[in-house]
Amino acid sequence: MIEEYKIIIVGAGPAGLSAATHAAELGISHLLLEAGEYPAYTIHKFQKGKLVMAEPAVLPLRSPMSFAAGYRENILESWQQDLEKHRVKLRLNAQVDTIRGQRGNFQLALTTGEIFKAEFVVLAIGLQSNIRKLSVAGADLPNVQYQLSDPDEFRDETIVVVGGGDAGVENALALAEHNRVFLINREEEFSRCKERNFNLLQAAIKTGKIEPRVNAVVNSIESEDKNGFSLKFVVQTLEAVETIACHRVIARLGANPPRALVESFGVTFPNSDLGSAPELSEHYETNVAGLYIAGALGGYPLIKQALNHGYEVIEYILGNQIEPADEPLLKQKISNFNASCTVSEALAMLRRNVRILSGLNPLQLRELLLESRVSIYPPGEVIFKRNDYSNSFFSVAEGELAALVINKDNNEIYYPIKAGSFFGEMGLISGRRRTATIKAVTSCALIETPRRSMIKLLHSVETVQRTIDEISLKRVVRSCLTGTVPERDLDYLIKTATIKRFAIGDVLFRQGDKAEGLYLIRRGSVMVSRITDGHEEVLSYVVAGNYVGEMALVSDRLRSATVRATSVTEAIMLEASAVAAMLDRNQDIRDNLAVSYRENIHSGKQNVSHSKGNLFSFLMQQGVGEASDVLLIDYSLCIRCNNCETACADTHHGIPLLNREAGPTHGYLHLPNACRHCEHPHCMKDCPPDAIHRSVMGEVYITDNCIGCGNCKLHCPYEAIQMAAIDPTFKKTTFWQVLFGLKRKPFQDENLPKKALKCDLCMDNEMGPACARACPTGAAMRLSPEMLSLNMRGNSAIFG
């Protein structure tokens, strides 16, 4: 006899448990089917002793299942009690094979052959049955694993953990207590883990418990039987290819939706992206009437969210129009630009009208809006100015804006930005100053998303990355070449464009190579040099927003110079044949490139001495290429009076934020230890209280909410940050101290907390940095890399 139920829930994870428990407390005929040996199978697979967090903290819990932050074992015990209390009808080891039918008449078949009928079905099967694995040679070797149940099983081993999300970070933290641990993250930042895990990770890195490798790509894993190690792990970082001898590799790479299984039930997906979630209504119903999805499969993997979804889906099945738990928060945001529409209407409008948001399902869009700010700008208001330092991302919900760009001829060009588009992607990608001024033409509704949230979205939703790349490529081509490129030719160029990434020191092309394309620098910077009489001569330094490689294209000759990345660099390469065809159709653009070519030929004939080239190369090797403002001292002029340090201390509570004597020297040019205000600040990435900021003028500074954790000092490669307590009795330097060059004794008080201190370019003083102003001979100079390049070309004190 076939058993019949009003609701069958498939999957006993948090969402399924919540749905079944709520159905049970309402007295609804139900059945909960779980393929595993016990309920909450995924949480059972969490590592022993794992602290489970109740995120998002702003959301209330509306499930009959109890839940608060706590240890894995306590949560599982509590949930078992809830199941028994509410008498949930649960079947374990019940793998669903097929689902047929629709609302009121579903038939579910198990792999055992048993058949059940239901009026409604809730899919809450999660993702963990479809775990992502490494796609490299050796991914299935013994001791390469994709789960970690008990970190205490392993002691005195060298273990490589792959994955920068919560699972990878938590595994690394637990294993680091008794093992040597390397943590591999393919991204530059640990943007995908929760704040608590992020803070614990930074502390572990600081103390040396965990050895991170970022911007890292796994090359291979090989068997090893040497010195007690069983594996050889090969990884490519921006610096080099590194081989790590280890005992085991634990890869925590997340999971993909079990798409084939879900599609076999008749459910459709919005696109072909492997990681996309099914298309759902605002009530979590699929395209199959009566078939609902809740939890991670629907796009919300957090436990509290899944518990809420399980509760809400039962209410929706019963026809109750309850608001989602996040509805009040979203209503407040939406009311900023349309108080009359509901949240669901606003979400539908945004997905329909804003292209970059169209690939998100309603749940993902809700999460994005919770992290963003929705604002109205009146006509004429400036959103940000050219050369500002800010890095948030803007989506245009309503209205029209104009982007003011300064072209190569110093002429102003305006580009319209229509509703449905976006802007701010160059600040997100390059980290440099804003390349345009953005002004509202009509009243505009803008969604401003923080950089960290946007980076997380880029890494998790392929359609968002593709959309940004497609639009930003066109903008970069127009910005670098000319604003007059016809749309047809622009589309033609973009079809052949490829995005290439280069580590510091990587060669884009070499002198004598055949020209394969034109390189538009989207992020980072490059150095142009050539070999003459056996010596390398540095010709120029080129930053994001410019191009290299036009000389060989215009002249139809071999490359006349070598171009190397001086910082982490992204370049858009337009194929030579496509550029040539475009130039044949656009004489004005050809003329502009020809002018640039002639200028470079003239520049190349100037006398660039071998010593100048060596000096510039030295500066690039010292990382000056990633600076926005660097302190240099000309030792041929310096009288060692130390006024620079004294003036800095007077400006910053008695603490000098530069060390004149420290740092490398090349000939007469000295590079003291002082903050360089990097384009992508290393210190800013790992600040738990978010105390490090960049002003619109570019100064990187630390605010008073610094907690003194020291993460910034640890991650600054230039020793430009110190930890110190501030003397509350500080008085400015006396005449006798200046006259005799007396140094202050370091202030020490163990009762006062130490905080991070660094140069802020004297941002509150209109006259500029005190160190340079106090130098009596002009030996101390603060310059940008672009200014260094210009000085190298001329007769400056810096380059003789």
mmCIF file with all atom_site columns, C-alpha atoms in Angstrom, residues 318-454:
data_model
loop_
_atom_site.group_PDB
_atom_site.id
_atom_site.type_symbol
_atom_site.label_atom_id
_atom_site.label_alt_id
_atom_site.label_comp_id
_atom_site.label_asym_id
_atom_site.label_entity_id
_atom_site.label_seq_id
_atom_site.pdbx_PDB_ins_code
_atom_site.Cartn_x
_atom_site.Cartn_y
_atom_site.Cartn_z
_atom_site.occupancy
_atom_site.B_iso_or_equiv
_atom_site.pdbx_formal_charge
_atom_site.auth_seq_id
_atom_site.auth_comp_id
_atom_site.auth_asym_id
_atom_site.auth_atom_id
_atom_site.pdbx_PDB_model_num
ATOM 1   C CA . LEU A 1 318 ? -0.710 26.653 3.811   1.00 0.00 ? 318 LEU A CA 1
ATOM 2   C CA . GLY A 1 319 ? -1.476 29.895 1.983   1.00 0.00 ? 319 GLY A CA 1
ATOM 3   C CA . ASN A 1 320 ? -0.330 32.191 4.788   1.00 0.00 ? 320 ASN A CA 1
ATOM 4   C CA . GLN A 1 321 ? 1.268  35.400 3.439   1.00 0.00 ? 321 GLN A CA 1
ATOM 5   C CA . ILE A 1 322 ? 3.921  35.923 6.095   1.00 0.00 ? 322 ILE A CA 1
ATOM 6   C CA . GLU A 1 323 ? 6.845  38.246 5.542   1.00 0.00 ? 323 GLU A CA 1
ATOM 7   C CA . PRO A 1 324 ? 10.355 36.786 5.258   1.00 0.00 ? 324 PRO A CA 1
ATOM 8   C CA . ALA A 1 325 ? 12.522 37.433 8.321   1.00 0.00 ? 325 ALA A CA 1
ATOM 9   C CA . ASP A 1 326 ? 14.594 40.053 6.497   1.00 0.00 ? 326 ASP A CA 1
ATOM 10  C CA . GLU A 1 327 ? 11.558 41.910 5.111   1.00 0.00 ? 327 GLU A CA 1
ATOM 11  C CA . PRO A 1 328 ? 11.573 44.870 7.572   1.00 0.00 ? 328 PRO A CA 1
ATOM 12  C CA . LEU A 1 329 ? 15.257 45.565 6.916   1.00 0.00 ? 329 LEU A CA 1
ATOM 13  C CA . LEU A 1 330 ? 14.766 45.460 3.153   1.00 0.00 ? 330 LEU A CA 1
ATOM 14  C CA . LYS A 1 331 ? 11.640 47.602 3.309   1.00 0.00 ? 331 LYS A CA 1
ATOM 15  C CA . GLN A 1 332 ? 13.646 50.347 4.939   1.00 0.00 ? 332 GLN A CA 1
ATOM 16  C CA . LYS A 1 333 ? 16.280 50.223 2.201   1.00 0.00 ? 333 LYS A CA 1
ATOM 17  C CA . ILE A 1 334 ? 13.773 50.036 -0.661  1.00 0.00 ? 334 ILE A CA 1
ATOM 18  C CA . SER A 1 335 ? 11.754 52.955 0.727   1.00 0.00 ? 335 SER A CA 1
ATOM 19  C CA . ASN A 1 336 ? 14.680 55.238 -0.067  1.00 0.00 ? 336 ASN A CA 1
ATOM 20  C CA . PHE A 1 337 ? 13.786 55.157 -3.749  1.00 0.00 ? 337 PHE A CA 1
ATOM 21  C CA . ASN A 1 338 ? 10.251 53.754 -3.939  1.00 0.00 ? 338 ASN A CA 1
ATOM 22  C CA . ALA A 1 339 ? 8.138  53.761 -0.800  1.00 0.00 ? 339 ALA A CA 1
ATOM 23  C CA . SER A 1 340 ? 5.005  52.632 -2.633  1.00 0.00 ? 340 SER A CA 1
ATOM 24  C CA . CYS A 1 341 ? 6.214  49.240 -3.911  1.00 0.00 ? 341 CYS A CA 1
ATOM 25  C CA . THR A 1 342 ? 6.634  46.057 -1.928  1.00 0.00 ? 342 THR A CA 1
ATOM 26  C CA . VAL A 1 343 ? 9.993  44.388 -1.434  1.00 0.00 ? 343 VAL A CA 1
ATOM 27  C CA . SER A 1 344 ? 9.135  41.635 -3.904  1.00 0.00 ? 344 SER A CA 1
ATOM 28  C CA . GLU A 1 345 ? 8.074  44.221 -6.512  1.00 0.00 ? 345 GLU A CA 1
ATOM 29  C CA . ALA A 1 346 ? 11.304 46.147 -5.986  1.00 0.00 ? 346 ALA A CA 1
ATOM 30  C CA . LEU A 1 347 ? 13.410 42.987 -6.295  1.00 0.00 ? 347 LEU A CA 1
ATOM 31  C CA . ALA A 1 348 ? 11.624 41.998 -9.486  1.00 0.00 ? 348 ALA A CA 1
ATOM 32  C CA . MET A 1 349 ? 12.175 45.481 -10.906 1.00 0.00 ? 349 MET A CA 1
ATOM 33  C CA . LEU A 1 350 ? 15.880 45.399 -10.048 1.00 0.00 ? 350 LEU A CA 1
ATOM 34  C CA . ARG A 1 351 ? 16.391 41.974 -11.632 1.00 0.00 ? 351 ARG A CA 1
ATOM 35  C CA . ARG A 1 352 ? 14.488 43.080 -14.713 1.00 0.00 ? 352 ARG A CA 1
ATOM 36  C CA . ASN A 1 353 ? 16.138 46.484 -15.160 1.00 0.00 ? 353 ASN A CA 1
ATOM 37  C CA . VAL A 1 354 ? 19.670 46.141 -13.755 1.00 0.00 ? 354 VAL A CA 1
ATOM 38  C CA . ARG A 1 355 ? 21.632 43.761 -15.935 1.00 0.00 ? 355 ARG A CA 1
ATOM 39  C CA . ILE A 1 356 ? 24.320 42.841 -13.443 1.00 0.00 ? 356 ILE A CA 1
ATOM 40  C CA . LEU A 1 357 ? 21.644 41.736 -10.951 1.00 0.00 ? 357 LEU A CA 1
ATOM 41  C CA . SER A 1 358 ? 19.635 39.674 -13.446 1.00 0.00 ? 358 SER A CA 1
ATOM 42  C CA . GLY A 1 359 ? 21.675 36.525 -12.794 1.00 0.00 ? 359 GLY A CA 1
ATOM 43  C CA . LEU A 1 360 ? 20.904 36.544 -9.060  1.00 0.00 ? 360 LEU A CA 1
ATOM 44  C CA . ASN A 1 361 ? 17.952 34.654 -7.690  1.00 0.00 ? 361 ASN A CA 1
ATOM 45  C CA . PRO A 1 362 ? 15.655 36.520 -5.268  1.00 0.00 ? 362 PRO A CA 1
ATOM 46  C CA . LEU A 1 363 ? 17.444 35.115 -2.221  1.00 0.00 ? 363 LEU A CA 1
ATOM 47  C CA . GLN A 1 364 ? 20.893 36.174 -3.457  1.00 0.00 ? 364 GLN A CA 1
ATOM 48  C CA . LEU A 1 365 ? 19.554 39.598 -4.342  1.00 0.00 ? 365 LEU A CA 1
ATOM 49  C CA . ARG A 1 366 ? 18.049 40.016 -0.885  1.00 0.00 ? 366 ARG A CA 1
ATOM 50  C CA . GLU A 1 367 ? 21.413 39.211 0.688   1.00 0.00 ? 367 GLU A CA 1
ATOM 51  C CA . LEU A 1 368 ? 23.206 41.702 -1.567  1.00 0.00 ? 368 LEU A CA 1
ATOM 52  C CA . LEU A 1 369 ? 20.766 44.485 -0.705  1.00 0.00 ? 369 LEU A CA 1
ATOM 53  C CA . LEU A 1 370 ? 21.163 43.825 3.007   1.00 0.00 ? 370 LEU A CA 1
ATOM 54  C CA . GLU A 1 371 ? 24.894 44.483 2.631   1.00 0.00 ? 371 GLU A CA 1
ATOM 55  C CA . SER A 1 372 ? 24.463 47.530 0.339   1.00 0.00 ? 372 SER A CA 1
ATOM 56  C CA . ARG A 1 373 ? 23.211 51.078 0.704   1.00 0.00 ? 373 ARG A CA 1
ATOM 57  C CA . VAL A 1 374 ? 20.385 52.432 -1.450  1.00 0.00 ? 374 VAL A CA 1
ATOM 58  C CA . SER A 1 375 ? 20.541 56.205 -1.965  1.00 0.00 ? 375 SER A CA 1
ATOM 59  C CA . ILE A 1 376 ? 18.843 58.937 -4.002  1.00 0.00 ? 376 ILE A CA 1
ATOM 60  C CA . TYR A 1 377 ? 20.964 61.613 -5.696  1.00 0.00 ? 377 TYR A CA 1
ATOM 61  C CA . PRO A 1 378 ? 19.379 64.805 -7.079  1.00 0.00 ? 378 PRO A CA 1
ATOM 62  C CA . PRO A 1 379 ? 20.283 66.188 -10.543 1.00 0.00 ? 379 PRO A CA 1
ATOM 63  C CA . GLY A 1 380 ? 23.739 67.756 -10.588 1.00 0.00 ? 380 GLY A CA 1
ATOM 64  C CA . GLU A 1 381 ? 25.087 65.971 -7.506  1.00 0.00 ? 381 GLU A CA 1
ATOM 65  C CA . VAL A 1 382 ? 28.563 64.460 -7.841  1.00 0.00 ? 382 VAL A CA 1
ATOM 66  C CA . ILE A 1 383 ? 28.798 60.810 -6.752  1.00 0.00 ? 383 ILE A CA 1
ATOM 67  C CA . PHE A 1 384 ? 32.579 60.830 -6.749  1.00 0.00 ? 384 PHE A CA 1
ATOM 68  C CA . LYS A 1 385 ? 35.317 62.853 -8.416  1.00 0.00 ? 385 LYS A CA 1
ATOM 69  C CA . ARG A 1 386 ? 38.151 61.877 -10.703 1.00 0.00 ? 386 ARG A CA 1
ATOM 70  C CA . ASN A 1 387 ? 41.265 60.986 -8.674  1.00 0.00 ? 387 ASN A CA 1
ATOM 71  C CA . ASP A 1 388 ? 39.216 60.227 -5.541  1.00 0.00 ? 388 ASP A CA 1
ATOM 72  C CA . TYR A 1 389 ? 40.275 57.120 -3.646  1.00 0.00 ? 389 TYR A CA 1
ATOM 73  C CA . SER A 1 390 ? 37.172 55.045 -2.980  1.00 0.00 ? 390 SER A CA 1
ATOM 74  C CA . ASN A 1 391 ? 36.315 51.524 -4.086  1.00 0.00 ? 391 ASN A CA 1
ATOM 75  C CA . SER A 1 392 ? 32.619 50.821 -3.632  1.00 0.00 ? 392 SER A CA 1
ATOM 76  C CA . PHE A 1 393 ? 30.584 49.614 -6.597  1.00 0.00 ? 393 PHE A CA 1
ATOM 77  C CA . PHE A 1 394 ? 27.409 51.306 -7.885  1.00 0.00 ? 394 PHE A CA 1
ATOM 78  C CA . SER A 1 395 ? 24.417 49.774 -9.692  1.00 0.00 ? 395 SER A CA 1
ATOM 79  C CA . VAL A 1 396 ? 21.997 52.233 -11.288 1.00 0.00 ? 396 VAL A CA 1
ATOM 80  C CA . ALA A 1 397 ? 18.409 51.344 -10.349 1.00 0.00 ? 397 ALA A CA 1
ATOM 81  C CA . GLU A 1 398 ? 16.808 54.522 -11.729 1.00 0.00 ? 398 GLU A CA 1
ATOM 82  C CA . GLY A 1 399 ? 17.886 57.703 -13.506 1.00 0.00 ? 399 GLY A CA 1
ATOM 83  C CA . GLU A 1 400 ? 20.787 58.775 -15.706 1.00 0.00 ? 400 GLU A CA 1
ATOM 84  C CA . LEU A 1 401 ? 24.320 59.886 -14.900 1.00 0.00 ? 401 LEU A CA 1
ATOM 85  C CA . ALA A 1 402 ? 27.287 61.241 -16.834 1.00 0.00 ? 402 ALA A CA 1
ATOM 86  C CA . ALA A 1 403 ? 30.918 60.140 -16.596 1.00 0.00 ? 403 ALA A CA 1
ATOM 87  C CA . LEU A 1 404 ? 33.456 62.900 -17.222 1.00 0.00 ? 404 LEU A CA 1
ATOM 88  C CA . VAL A 1 405 ? 36.730 61.469 -18.568 1.00 0.00 ? 405 VAL A CA 1
ATOM 89  C CA . ILE A 1 406 ? 39.927 63.335 -19.469 1.00 0.00 ? 406 ILE A CA 1
ATOM 90  C CA . ASN A 1 407 ? 41.401 61.860 -22.658 1.00 0.00 ? 407 ASN A CA 1
ATOM 91  C CA . LYS A 1 408 ? 45.026 61.729 -23.828 1.00 0.00 ? 408 LYS A CA 1
ATOM 92  C CA . ASP A 1 409 ? 44.782 65.223 -25.315 1.00 0.00 ? 409 ASP A CA 1
ATOM 93  C CA . ASN A 1 410 ? 43.517 66.592 -21.989 1.00 0.00 ? 410 ASN A CA 1
ATOM 94  C CA . ASN A 1 411 ? 40.041 67.123 -23.454 1.00 0.00 ? 411 ASN A CA 1
ATOM 95  C CA . GLU A 1 412 ? 36.873 66.454 -21.452 1.00 0.00 ? 412 GLU A CA 1
ATOM 96  C CA . ILE A 1 413 ? 34.605 63.713 -22.780 1.00 0.00 ? 413 ILE A CA 1
ATOM 97  C CA . TYR A 1 414 ? 31.196 62.846 -21.341 1.00 0.00 ? 414 TYR A CA 1
ATOM 98  C CA . TYR A 1 415 ? 29.737 59.349 -21.465 1.00 0.00 ? 415 TYR A CA 1
ATOM 99  C CA . PRO A 1 416 ? 26.134 58.631 -20.448 1.00 0.00 ? 416 PRO A CA 1
ATOM 100 C CA . ILE A 1 417 ? 25.410 55.999 -17.801 1.00 0.00 ? 417 ILE A CA 1
ATOM 101 C CA . LYS A 1 418 ? 21.825 54.827 -18.142 1.00 0.00 ? 418 LYS A CA 1
ATOM 102 C CA . ALA A 1 419 ? 19.517 53.097 -15.684 1.00 0.00 ? 419 ALA A CA 1
ATOM 103 C CA . GLY A 1 420 ? 20.339 49.398 -15.526 1.00 0.00 ? 420 GLY A CA 1
ATOM 104 C CA . SER A 1 421 ? 24.086 49.916 -15.922 1.00 0.00 ? 421 SER A CA 1
ATOM 105 C CA . PHE A 1 422 ? 26.820 50.209 -13.286 1.00 0.00 ? 422 PHE A CA 1
ATOM 106 C CA . PHE A 1 423 ? 29.993 52.163 -12.552 1.00 0.00 ? 423 PHE A CA 1
ATOM 107 C CA . GLY A 1 424 ? 32.927 52.087 -10.169 1.00 0.00 ? 424 GLY A CA 1
ATOM 108 C CA . GLU A 1 425 ? 34.340 48.822 -11.494 1.00 0.00 ? 425 GLU A CA 1
ATOM 109 C CA . MET A 1 426 ? 37.766 50.321 -12.248 1.00 0.00 ? 426 MET A CA 1
ATOM 110 C CA . GLY A 1 427 ? 38.295 51.280 -8.605  1.00 0.00 ? 427 GLY A CA 1
ATOM 111 C CA . LEU A 1 428 ? 37.217 47.760 -7.676  1.00 0.00 ? 428 LEU A CA 1
ATOM 112 C CA . ILE A 1 429 ? 39.602 46.143 -10.175 1.00 0.00 ? 429 ILE A CA 1
ATOM 113 C CA . SER A 1 430 ? 42.646 48.428 -10.191 1.00 0.00 ? 430 SER A CA 1
ATOM 114 C CA . GLY A 1 431 ? 42.596 49.859 -6.664  1.00 0.00 ? 431 GLY A CA 1
ATOM 115 C CA . ARG A 1 432 ? 43.813 53.182 -8.079  1.00 0.00 ? 432 ARG A CA 1
ATOM 116 C CA . ARG A 1 433 ? 42.174 56.554 -7.977  1.00 0.00 ? 433 ARG A CA 1
ATOM 117 C CA . ARG A 1 434 ? 38.826 56.998 -9.690  1.00 0.00 ? 434 ARG A CA 1
ATOM 118 C CA . THR A 1 435 ? 39.387 57.496 -13.424 1.00 0.00 ? 435 THR A CA 1
ATOM 119 C CA . ALA A 1 436 ? 36.311 59.663 -13.986 1.00 0.00 ? 436 ALA A CA 1
ATOM 120 C CA . THR A 1 437 ? 33.965 62.106 -12.290 1.00 0.00 ? 437 THR A CA 1
ATOM 121 C CA . ILE A 1 438 ? 30.414 60.755 -12.021 1.00 0.00 ? 438 ILE A CA 1
ATOM 122 C CA . LYS A 1 439 ? 27.537 63.215 -11.801 1.00 0.00 ? 439 LYS A CA 1
ATOM 123 C CA . ALA A 1 440 ? 23.765 62.704 -11.666 1.00 0.00 ? 440 ALA A CA 1
ATOM 124 C CA . VAL A 1 441 ? 21.985 64.087 -14.766 1.00 0.00 ? 441 VAL A CA 1
ATOM 125 C CA . THR A 1 442 ? 18.500 63.266 -13.482 1.00 0.00 ? 442 THR A CA 1
ATOM 126 C CA . SER A 1 443 ? 17.333 62.130 -10.068 1.00 0.00 ? 443 SER A CA 1
ATOM 127 C CA . CYS A 1 444 ? 19.053 58.748 -9.540  1.00 0.00 ? 444 CYS A CA 1
ATOM 128 C CA . ALA A 1 445 ? 18.559 55.733 -7.308  1.00 0.00 ? 445 ALA A CA 1
ATOM 129 C CA . LEU A 1 446 ? 21.873 53.965 -6.767  1.00 0.00 ? 446 LEU A CA 1
ATOM 130 C CA . ILE A 1 447 ? 22.789 50.740 -4.995  1.00 0.00 ? 447 ILE A CA 1
ATOM 131 C CA . GLU A 1 448 ? 26.243 51.157 -3.425  1.00 0.00 ? 448 GLU A CA 1
ATOM 132 C CA . THR A 1 449 ? 27.875 47.831 -2.578  1.00 0.00 ? 449 THR A CA 1
ATOM 133 C CA . PRO A 1 450 ? 31.022 47.616 -0.404  1.00 0.00 ? 450 PRO A CA 1
ATOM 134 C CA . ARG A 1 451 ? 34.155 46.244 -2.048  1.00 0.00 ? 451 ARG A CA 1
ATOM 135 C CA . ARG A 1 452 ? 34.364 43.127 0.137   1.00 0.00 ? 452 ARG A CA 1
ATOM 136 C CA . SER A 1 453 ? 30.747 42.172 -0.635  1.00 0.00 ? 453 SER A CA 1
ATOM 137 C CA . MET A 1 454 ? 31.254 42.769 -4.345  1.00 0.00 ? 454 MET A CA 1
#
